[in-house]
Structures are given as C-alpha cells and as structure tokens.
GROMACS .gro file of C-alpha atoms in nm:
model
  334
    1UNK     CA    1  -0.098  -1.805  -0.230
    2UNK     CA    2  -0.458  -1.697  -0.158
    3UNK     CA    3  -0.526  -1.552   0.184
    4UNK     CA    4  -0.853  -1.745   0.204
    5UNK     CA    5  -1.036  -2.006  -0.004
    6UNK     CA    6  -1.412  -2.016   0.041
    7UNK     CA    7  -1.558  -2.360   0.085
    8UNK     CA    8  -1.812  -2.469  -0.174
    9UNK     CA    9  -2.078  -2.438   0.096
   10UNK     CA   10  -1.978  -2.080   0.181
   11UNK     CA   11  -1.971  -1.993  -0.186
   12UNK     CA   12  -2.317  -2.141  -0.245
   13UNK     CA   13  -2.457  -1.956   0.056
   14UNK     CA   14  -2.315  -1.627  -0.067
   15UNK     CA   15  -2.440  -1.687  -0.422
   16UNK     CA   16  -2.792  -1.749  -0.294
   17UNK     CA   17  -2.794  -1.437  -0.076
   18UNK     CA   18  -2.644  -1.213  -0.342
   19UNK     CA   19  -2.874  -1.350  -0.609
   20UNK     CA   20  -3.179  -1.237  -0.410
   21UNK     CA   21  -3.087  -0.870  -0.453
   22UNK     CA   22  -3.352  -0.753  -0.696
   23UNK     CA   23  -3.223  -0.409  -0.796
   24UNK     CA   24  -3.017  -0.357  -1.114
   25UNK     CA   25  -2.664  -0.230  -1.035
   26UNK     CA   26  -2.637  -0.033  -1.359
   27UNK     CA   27  -2.990   0.109  -1.375
   28UNK     CA   28  -3.078   0.141  -1.003
   29UNK     CA   29  -2.740   0.178  -0.839
   30UNK     CA   30  -2.849   0.363  -0.525
   31UNK     CA   31  -3.129   0.114  -0.449
   32UNK     CA   32  -2.891  -0.171  -0.529
   33UNK     CA   33  -2.634  -0.022  -0.290
   34UNK     CA   34  -2.889   0.005  -0.009
   35UNK     CA   35  -2.988  -0.361  -0.055
   36UNK     CA   36  -2.623  -0.468  -0.037
   37UNK     CA   37  -2.579  -0.264   0.284
   38UNK     CA   38  -2.879  -0.440   0.440
   39UNK     CA   39  -2.737  -0.776   0.339
   40UNK     CA   40  -2.399  -0.685   0.489
   41UNK     CA   41  -2.567  -0.636   0.826
   42UNK     CA   42  -2.765  -0.959   0.810
   43UNK     CA   43  -2.679  -1.307   0.946
   44UNK     CA   44  -2.690  -1.446   0.591
   45UNK     CA   45  -2.325  -1.352   0.540
   46UNK     CA   46  -2.075  -1.622   0.644
   47UNK     CA   47  -1.866  -1.506   0.939
   48UNK     CA   48  -1.555  -1.614   0.748
   49UNK     CA   49  -1.598  -1.327   0.500
   50UNK     CA   50  -1.612  -1.064   0.775
   51UNK     CA   51  -1.312  -1.221   0.948
   52UNK     CA   52  -1.092  -1.229   0.640
   53UNK     CA   53  -1.179  -0.872   0.544
   54UNK     CA   54  -1.097  -0.768   0.900
   55UNK     CA   55  -0.756  -0.932   0.863
   56UNK     CA   56  -0.701  -0.745   0.538
   57UNK     CA   57  -0.784  -0.412   0.704
   58UNK     CA   58  -0.538  -0.493   0.982
   59UNK     CA   59  -0.260  -0.588   0.743
   60UNK     CA   60  -0.316  -0.270   0.546
   61UNK     CA   61  -0.308  -0.055   0.859
   62UNK     CA   62   0.005  -0.224   0.994
   63UNK     CA   63   0.185  -0.216   0.660
   64UNK     CA   64   0.213  -0.595   0.649
   65UNK     CA   65   0.063  -0.629   0.301
   66UNK     CA   66  -0.130  -0.421   0.050
   67UNK     CA   67  -0.220  -0.705  -0.188
   68UNK     CA   68  -0.450  -0.997  -0.101
   69UNK     CA   69  -0.623  -1.282  -0.285
   70UNK     CA   70  -0.947  -1.464  -0.202
   71UNK     CA   71  -1.035  -1.778  -0.400
   72UNK     CA   72  -1.355  -1.964  -0.493
   73UNK     CA   73  -1.556  -1.642  -0.464
   74UNK     CA   74  -1.920  -1.616  -0.577
   75UNK     CA   75  -1.972  -1.516  -0.940
   76UNK     CA   76  -2.263  -1.548  -1.181
   77UNK     CA   77  -2.350  -1.896  -1.299
   78UNK     CA   78  -2.362  -1.783  -1.663
   79UNK     CA   79  -2.087  -1.555  -1.795
   80UNK     CA   80  -2.164  -1.445  -2.153
   81UNK     CA   81  -1.894  -1.413  -2.417
   82UNK     CA   82  -1.862  -1.047  -2.511
   83UNK     CA   83  -1.784  -0.902  -2.851
   84UNK     CA   84  -1.471  -0.693  -2.883
   85UNK     CA   85  -1.638  -0.413  -3.078
   86UNK     CA   86  -1.838  -0.280  -2.782
   87UNK     CA   87  -1.819  -0.523  -2.490
   88UNK     CA   88  -1.987  -0.286  -2.244
   89UNK     CA   89  -2.300  -0.257  -2.459
   90UNK     CA   90  -2.285  -0.632  -2.519
   91UNK     CA   91  -2.271  -0.696  -2.144
   92UNK     CA   92  -2.575  -0.477  -2.086
   93UNK     CA   93  -2.766  -0.677  -2.344
   94UNK     CA   94  -2.653  -1.025  -2.237
   95UNK     CA   95  -2.576  -1.025  -1.864
   96UNK     CA   96  -2.898  -1.088  -1.673
   97UNK     CA   97  -2.767  -1.172  -1.324
   98UNK     CA   98  -2.538  -0.963  -1.103
   99UNK     CA   99  -2.388  -1.187  -0.838
  100UNK     CA  100  -2.037  -1.063  -0.917
  101UNK     CA  101  -2.137  -0.700  -0.887
  102UNK     CA  102  -2.319  -0.765  -0.561
  103UNK     CA  103  -2.019  -0.951  -0.418
  104UNK     CA  104  -1.782  -0.664  -0.500
  105UNK     CA  105  -2.025  -0.417  -0.342
  106UNK     CA  106  -2.056  -0.643  -0.036
  107UNK     CA  107  -1.677  -0.663   0.003
  108UNK     CA  108  -1.657  -0.283  -0.016
  109UNK     CA  109  -1.931  -0.246   0.245
  110UNK     CA  110  -1.785  -0.499   0.489
  111UNK     CA  111  -1.432  -0.360   0.455
  112UNK     CA  112  -1.565  -0.003   0.499
  113UNK     CA  113  -1.407   0.115   0.174
  114UNK     CA  114  -1.680   0.306  -0.019
  115UNK     CA  115  -1.710   0.247  -0.392
  116UNK     CA  116  -1.592   0.514  -0.636
  117UNK     CA  117  -1.677   0.581  -1.001
  118UNK     CA  118  -1.624   0.846  -1.270
  119UNK     CA  119  -1.914   1.019  -1.443
  120UNK     CA  120  -1.731   1.021  -1.779
  121UNK     CA  121  -1.674   0.644  -1.785
  122UNK     CA  122  -1.943   0.395  -1.889
  123UNK     CA  123  -2.225   0.631  -1.789
  124UNK     CA  124  -2.093   0.646  -1.433
  125UNK     CA  125  -2.104   0.270  -1.367
  126UNK     CA  126  -1.947   0.160  -1.038
  127UNK     CA  127  -1.848  -0.175  -1.190
  128UNK     CA  128  -1.593  -0.172  -1.472
  129UNK     CA  129  -1.530  -0.451  -1.720
  130UNK     CA  130  -1.161  -0.515  -1.779
  131UNK     CA  131  -1.194  -0.669  -2.124
  132UNK     CA  132  -1.020  -0.637  -2.459
  133UNK     CA  133  -1.180  -0.373  -2.681
  134UNK     CA  134  -1.089  -0.414  -3.049
  135UNK     CA  135  -1.002  -0.048  -3.113
  136UNK     CA  136  -0.740  -0.053  -2.835
  137UNK     CA  137  -0.557  -0.362  -2.962
  138UNK     CA  138  -0.193  -0.346  -2.853
  139UNK     CA  139  -0.230  -0.011  -2.675
  140UNK     CA  140  -0.134   0.086  -2.320
  141UNK     CA  141  -0.475   0.078  -2.156
  142UNK     CA  142  -0.648  -0.172  -1.932
  143UNK     CA  143  -0.907  -0.216  -2.206
  144UNK     CA  144  -0.661  -0.375  -2.448
  145UNK     CA  145  -0.519  -0.722  -2.499
  146UNK     CA  146  -0.164  -0.600  -2.435
  147UNK     CA  147   0.073  -0.621  -2.145
  148UNK     CA  148   0.066  -0.314  -1.921
  149UNK     CA  149   0.361  -0.128  -1.773
  150UNK     CA  150   0.373  -0.054  -1.400
  151UNK     CA  151   0.119   0.211  -1.310
  152UNK     CA  152  -0.156   0.334  -1.082
  153UNK     CA  153  -0.504   0.334  -1.230
  154UNK     CA  154  -0.582   0.687  -1.352
  155UNK     CA  155  -0.235   0.816  -1.262
  156UNK     CA  156  -0.291   1.146  -1.441
  157UNK     CA  157  -0.632   1.212  -1.287
  158UNK     CA  158  -0.679   1.443  -0.989
  159UNK     CA  159  -0.902   1.183  -0.813
  160UNK     CA  160  -0.757   0.835  -0.779
  161UNK     CA  161  -0.888   0.530  -0.599
  162UNK     CA  162  -0.715   0.415  -0.283
  163UNK     CA  163  -0.787   0.048  -0.353
  164UNK     CA  164  -0.879  -0.170  -0.649
  165UNK     CA  165  -1.065  -0.500  -0.658
  166UNK     CA  166  -1.042  -0.741  -0.952
  167UNK     CA  167  -1.285  -1.035  -0.969
  168UNK     CA  168  -1.216  -1.306  -1.225
  169UNK     CA  169  -1.534  -1.374  -1.423
  170UNK     CA  170  -1.359  -1.556  -1.710
  171UNK     CA  171  -0.991  -1.644  -1.689
  172UNK     CA  172  -0.898  -1.913  -1.945
  173UNK     CA  173  -0.698  -2.181  -1.764
  174UNK     CA  174  -0.463  -2.239  -2.059
  175UNK     CA  175  -0.347  -1.875  -2.069
  176UNK     CA  176  -0.094  -1.745  -1.816
  177UNK     CA  177  -0.161  -1.377  -1.751
  178UNK     CA  178  -0.031  -1.230  -1.427
  179UNK     CA  179  -0.098  -0.915  -1.229
  180UNK     CA  180   0.225  -0.797  -1.065
  181UNK     CA  181   0.228  -0.559  -0.768
  182UNK     CA  182   0.510  -0.359  -0.614
  183UNK     CA  183   0.456  -0.167  -0.292
  184UNK     CA  184   0.575   0.193  -0.277
  185UNK     CA  185   0.769   0.115   0.040
  186UNK     CA  186   0.975  -0.143  -0.152
  187UNK     CA  187   1.061   0.119  -0.416
  188UNK     CA  188   1.185   0.361  -0.150
  189UNK     CA  189   1.426   0.096  -0.022
  190UNK     CA  190   1.620   0.129  -0.349
  191UNK     CA  191   1.628   0.510  -0.367
  192UNK     CA  192   1.877   0.746  -0.208
  193UNK     CA  193   1.755   1.019   0.025
  194UNK     CA  194   1.856   1.277  -0.235
  195UNK     CA  195   1.656   1.113  -0.515
  196UNK     CA  196   1.357   1.060  -0.288
  197UNK     CA  197   1.357   1.429  -0.191
  198UNK     CA  198   1.342   1.531  -0.559
  199UNK     CA  199   1.068   1.276  -0.634
  200UNK     CA  200   0.859   1.435  -0.358
  201UNK     CA  201   0.854   1.768  -0.545
  202UNK     CA  202   0.600   1.856  -0.821
  203UNK     CA  203   0.855   1.827  -1.101
  204UNK     CA  204   0.664   1.566  -1.305
  205UNK     CA  205   0.363   1.533  -1.536
  206UNK     CA  206   0.175   1.227  -1.664
  207UNK     CA  207  -0.012   1.187  -1.991
  208UNK     CA  208  -0.362   1.039  -1.981
  209UNK     CA  209  -0.400   0.699  -2.145
  210UNK     CA  210  -0.586   0.663  -2.474
  211UNK     CA  211  -0.908   0.534  -2.314
  212UNK     CA  212  -0.924   0.831  -2.076
  213UNK     CA  213  -0.872   1.073  -2.364
  214UNK     CA  214  -1.146   0.905  -2.565
  215UNK     CA  215  -1.398   0.924  -2.281
  216UNK     CA  216  -1.313   1.283  -2.184
  217UNK     CA  217  -1.151   1.505  -2.449
  218UNK     CA  218  -1.044   1.756  -2.184
  219UNK     CA  219  -0.800   1.501  -2.043
  220UNK     CA  220  -0.457   1.523  -2.202
  221UNK     CA  221  -0.177   1.581  -1.950
  222UNK     CA  222  -0.190   1.606  -1.571
  223UNK     CA  223  -0.097   1.912  -1.370
  224UNK     CA  224   0.259   1.899  -1.232
  225UNK     CA  225   0.278   1.646  -0.950
  226UNK     CA  226   0.517   1.470  -0.716
  227UNK     CA  227   0.584   1.101  -0.763
  228UNK     CA  228   0.597   1.019  -0.390
  229UNK     CA  229   0.355   1.157  -0.132
  230UNK     CA  230   0.281   1.071   0.231
  231UNK     CA  231   0.475   0.775   0.366
  232UNK     CA  232   0.507   0.577   0.043
  233UNK     CA  233   0.216   0.665  -0.186
  234UNK     CA  234   0.348   0.667  -0.540
  235UNK     CA  235   0.201   0.833  -0.849
  236UNK     CA  236   0.367   0.697  -1.161
  237UNK     CA  237   0.284   0.551  -1.502
  238UNK     CA  238   0.592   0.399  -1.660
  239UNK     CA  239   0.684   0.568  -1.991
  240UNK     CA  240   0.394   0.815  -1.950
  241UNK     CA  241   0.527   1.002  -1.645
  242UNK     CA  242   0.805   1.240  -1.743
  243UNK     CA  243   0.990   1.544  -1.616
  244UNK     CA  244   0.795   1.867  -1.646
  245UNK     CA  245   0.960   2.121  -1.879
  246UNK     CA  246   1.155   2.368  -1.670
  247UNK     CA  247   1.215   2.126  -1.381
  248UNK     CA  248   1.571   2.111  -1.245
  249UNK     CA  249   1.820   1.868  -1.397
  250UNK     CA  250   1.808   1.666  -1.076
  251UNK     CA  251   1.451   1.561  -1.163
  252UNK     CA  252   1.576   1.366  -1.465
  253UNK     CA  253   1.833   1.182  -1.254
  254UNK     CA  254   1.571   1.103  -0.989
  255UNK     CA  255   1.329   0.967  -1.250
  256UNK     CA  256   1.601   0.738  -1.388
  257UNK     CA  257   1.676   0.623  -1.033
  258UNK     CA  258   1.309   0.538  -0.986
  259UNK     CA  259   1.311   0.326  -1.301
  260UNK     CA  260   1.612   0.139  -1.166
  261UNK     CA  261   1.435   0.091  -0.832
  262UNK     CA  262   1.133  -0.051  -1.014
  263UNK     CA  263   1.354  -0.324  -1.159
  264UNK     CA  264   1.516  -0.405  -0.824
  265UNK     CA  265   1.219  -0.389  -0.586
  266UNK     CA  266   1.050  -0.707  -0.464
  267UNK     CA  267   0.714  -0.784  -0.623
  268UNK     CA  268   0.405  -0.997  -0.571
  269UNK     CA  269   0.265  -1.176  -0.874
  270UNK     CA  270  -0.073  -1.342  -0.906
  271UNK     CA  271  -0.237  -1.527  -1.190
  272UNK     CA  272  -0.607  -1.455  -1.157
  273UNK     CA  273  -0.829  -1.760  -1.198
  274UNK     CA  274  -1.202  -1.765  -1.250
  275UNK     CA  275  -1.358  -1.687  -0.911
  276UNK     CA  276  -1.045  -1.520  -0.770
  277UNK     CA  277  -1.068  -1.179  -0.604
  278UNK     CA  278  -0.751  -0.969  -0.601
  279UNK     CA  279  -0.751  -0.665  -0.370
  280UNK     CA  280  -0.461  -0.421  -0.376
  281UNK     CA  281  -0.367  -0.062  -0.299
  282UNK     CA  282  -0.376   0.168  -0.599
  283UNK     CA  283  -0.199   0.472  -0.455
  284UNK     CA  284   0.043   0.294  -0.221
  285UNK     CA  285   0.189   0.080  -0.498
  286UNK     CA  286   0.209   0.008  -0.870
  287UNK     CA  287   0.075  -0.283  -1.071
  288UNK     CA  288   0.124  -0.429  -1.418
  289UNK     CA  289  -0.018  -0.693  -1.651
  290UNK     CA  290   0.227  -0.959  -1.766
  291UNK     CA  291   0.144  -1.213  -2.038
  292UNK     CA  292   0.377  -1.493  -1.933
  293UNK     CA  293   0.249  -1.761  -2.172
  294UNK     CA  294  -0.024  -1.720  -2.432
  295UNK     CA  295  -0.122  -2.040  -2.609
  296UNK     CA  296  -0.423  -1.902  -2.799
  297UNK     CA  297  -0.438  -1.525  -2.847
  298UNK     CA  298  -0.809  -1.524  -2.933
  299UNK     CA  299  -0.894  -1.728  -2.626
  300UNK     CA  300  -0.682  -1.496  -2.412
  301UNK     CA  301  -0.885  -1.201  -2.544
  302UNK     CA  302  -1.199  -1.346  -2.383
  303UNK     CA  303  -1.053  -1.281  -2.036
  304UNK     CA  304  -1.299  -1.077  -1.830
  305UNK     CA  305  -1.229  -0.919  -1.495
  306UNK     CA  306  -1.486  -0.715  -1.306
  307UNK     CA  307  -1.324  -0.417  -1.134
  308UNK     CA  308  -1.419  -0.170  -0.864
  309UNK     CA  309  -1.245   0.138  -0.729
  310UNK     CA  310  -1.278   0.222  -0.360
  311UNK     CA  311  -1.183   0.498  -0.118
  312UNK     CA  312  -0.975   0.411   0.189
  313UNK     CA  313  -1.263   0.496   0.424
  314UNK     CA  314  -1.569   0.718   0.466
  315UNK     CA  315  -1.357   1.023   0.546
  316UNK     CA  316  -1.165   0.985   0.220
  317UNK     CA  317  -1.491   0.957   0.026
  318UNK     CA  318  -1.641   1.260   0.197
  319UNK     CA  319  -1.348   1.478   0.091
  320UNK     CA  320  -1.493   1.460  -0.260
  321UNK     CA  321  -1.849   1.547  -0.160
  322UNK     CA  322  -1.847   1.873  -0.356
  323UNK     CA  323  -1.758   1.681  -0.674
  324UNK     CA  324  -2.021   1.407  -0.655
  325UNK     CA  325  -2.215   1.380  -0.978
  326UNK     CA  326  -2.593   1.400  -0.956
  327UNK     CA  327  -2.576   1.375  -0.578
  328UNK     CA  328  -2.466   1.009  -0.594
  329UNK     CA  329  -2.210   0.937  -0.326
  330UNK     CA  330  -1.878   0.825  -0.472
  331UNK     CA  331  -1.960   0.921  -0.833
  332UNK     CA  332  -1.691   1.175  -0.921
  333UNK     CA  333  -1.782   1.451  -1.166
  334UNK     CA  334  -1.472   1.476  -1.384
   0.00000   0.00000   0.00000
C-alpha cells in the first residue's frame, strides 16, 4: 500500500511549480539544482510533501521501514517512446520537459539526501533511465528486459548509494512487474551468530555487471569485502558475489546460509504504476525485479523508470569530496 497518495490538486500544483524550472537537468545540472533548492524553500510546495518525507526520514531512523511508496506523483505530460538501440540518446532528442527530474531532485532536497552520480555513466547524469537496451536482452543488468536477482545497485563498486528512488514514467497496466525488497535486518534473523561473524569478514568478492564493465573497462571484480557491515548493511549480488580464493572453508558455508536466509526472510513487493515513486535503502537491504505476469513482451519492454541515487545525508556526501568529478558535488569520479 502507498504511504501517501497525492490529490489531483496537489499533483497539478507540483507539476506547475516544477515545470517553471527553466534550466536543463542534463546540460545545466548545477543551475538546475540551485533552482530546485530555491523551490524547495518556497511556499509553492504543498505541505503534504514535506510532511510525508519527514515521516519517511523518521521511519528510516527508527528502523520501522526502509521502503516507501508515494502515488499520483507529478511526471511529464508527454512521455516519448524510446528506441531500444540507444534509449538514452533517444531521450535526449525527444524529451523536452523535465518535471520528473525536477520532482526527484525536489524529493532529494526536502529529505536532505543529496543526489549522487557516476562520471563514467551517461556522461555523469544524475537521472538514470531504467529502460530495456537491446544489446542487454536477457542479461543481469537493470538495463535489460530480464528479471533481476536480489542485489544492491553497484554492489561491486567502492562507492554505493545509500538510497534509491524509482519514479514510474511509463508502466504498462497490463504487465505485472514487481520490485521486491528485503531488509538486511530480516536476513540477519535467519542467520546464526557463527555465520554472521564470517559474513562480516572480507572473505568475498563481487563481479561487476555487464553494463558497468561496458561503461568502464577497468571494472571487473571488486576488492575483497564483507557481506554485512554496520548494524545490518548488506553488500551482495546473488550469483555474482562469491567466496574469495584463499578464504577459509567457513566462508562457503556462511554464503550458503545467506542464500537460505534470502529465501526465508520477509519481503515487501510493489508493482510500480505510472506516477508511483518507490524509495528504498540500497545498502541496508536488497532488491530484485520480478516479472510476475507478462502479457505482451514488446509492450513490457517500453517500461520506463527514472532513477536517482542519493547519499544518506550531507555528511555522507562530503566524505566523497576528494572524488568529486569536475568539482560537481555528488558526481563521483570512478
């Protein structure tokens, strides 16, 4: 169930305010970001948005929930159909309004979770299109038309977002595609103290997915890492995370125990609809893509989610200040 459903009036008010931002989010990101920040501080924003984002921050801090849905969110009036050969280039040619991008940036600003991007991906764009790219058909990457195993985004990378936002721009009603989320704390409930202790040691490595390797040839396999860190942060990509050569035999048993826990742990599942916003923790849990019922495979391939990565707070963002690309805050040089 959604945490909040915007009224049509609230949605229209937000669309009008976001549509007045003149700067281009892909060509003038810093100016665009400043305009969103000014809007966030203005009375044009419905108080309901600030209230619901405050509730989300509270639930995250208290450990009540790390996954939340808002419905009837503002998106662009016209959503072009993108070609599968190069949908990013097609978007840049066809998409002339940026209400969706502005809304995601506004949510990040109001929730005090700064946006994050990678310099090697889509020219450093802060807004990522989760769409099916023809060359990745059937592969394990978010840019395919396949189901996805449980994972964190960019599991193998040294810099990983704390939170992810997914905004439904086009979600065909006849196709039933779900995002499933399992909190790291629920996984720990099904692990023994002995297995957990092993999983907290750097006995594991994770291969980069095919899209990451294509965008940065230096990315192949992660450095050795633990699977659990902090209270219940989890770093794991099912079938891609494996025991590092030379690790003790106990690491293999612990990894098998984790896979069993992943089956047993309670999960939240949400079918994104057009105009839905799904917010969830990337490091404190794992998520997957499940194609529950596909009635028209070609229609399902037109699904388009707009995604952002965010840091937990300003302090988390500032820890990466020496790796910012071109001096742009939040743009990681990788």
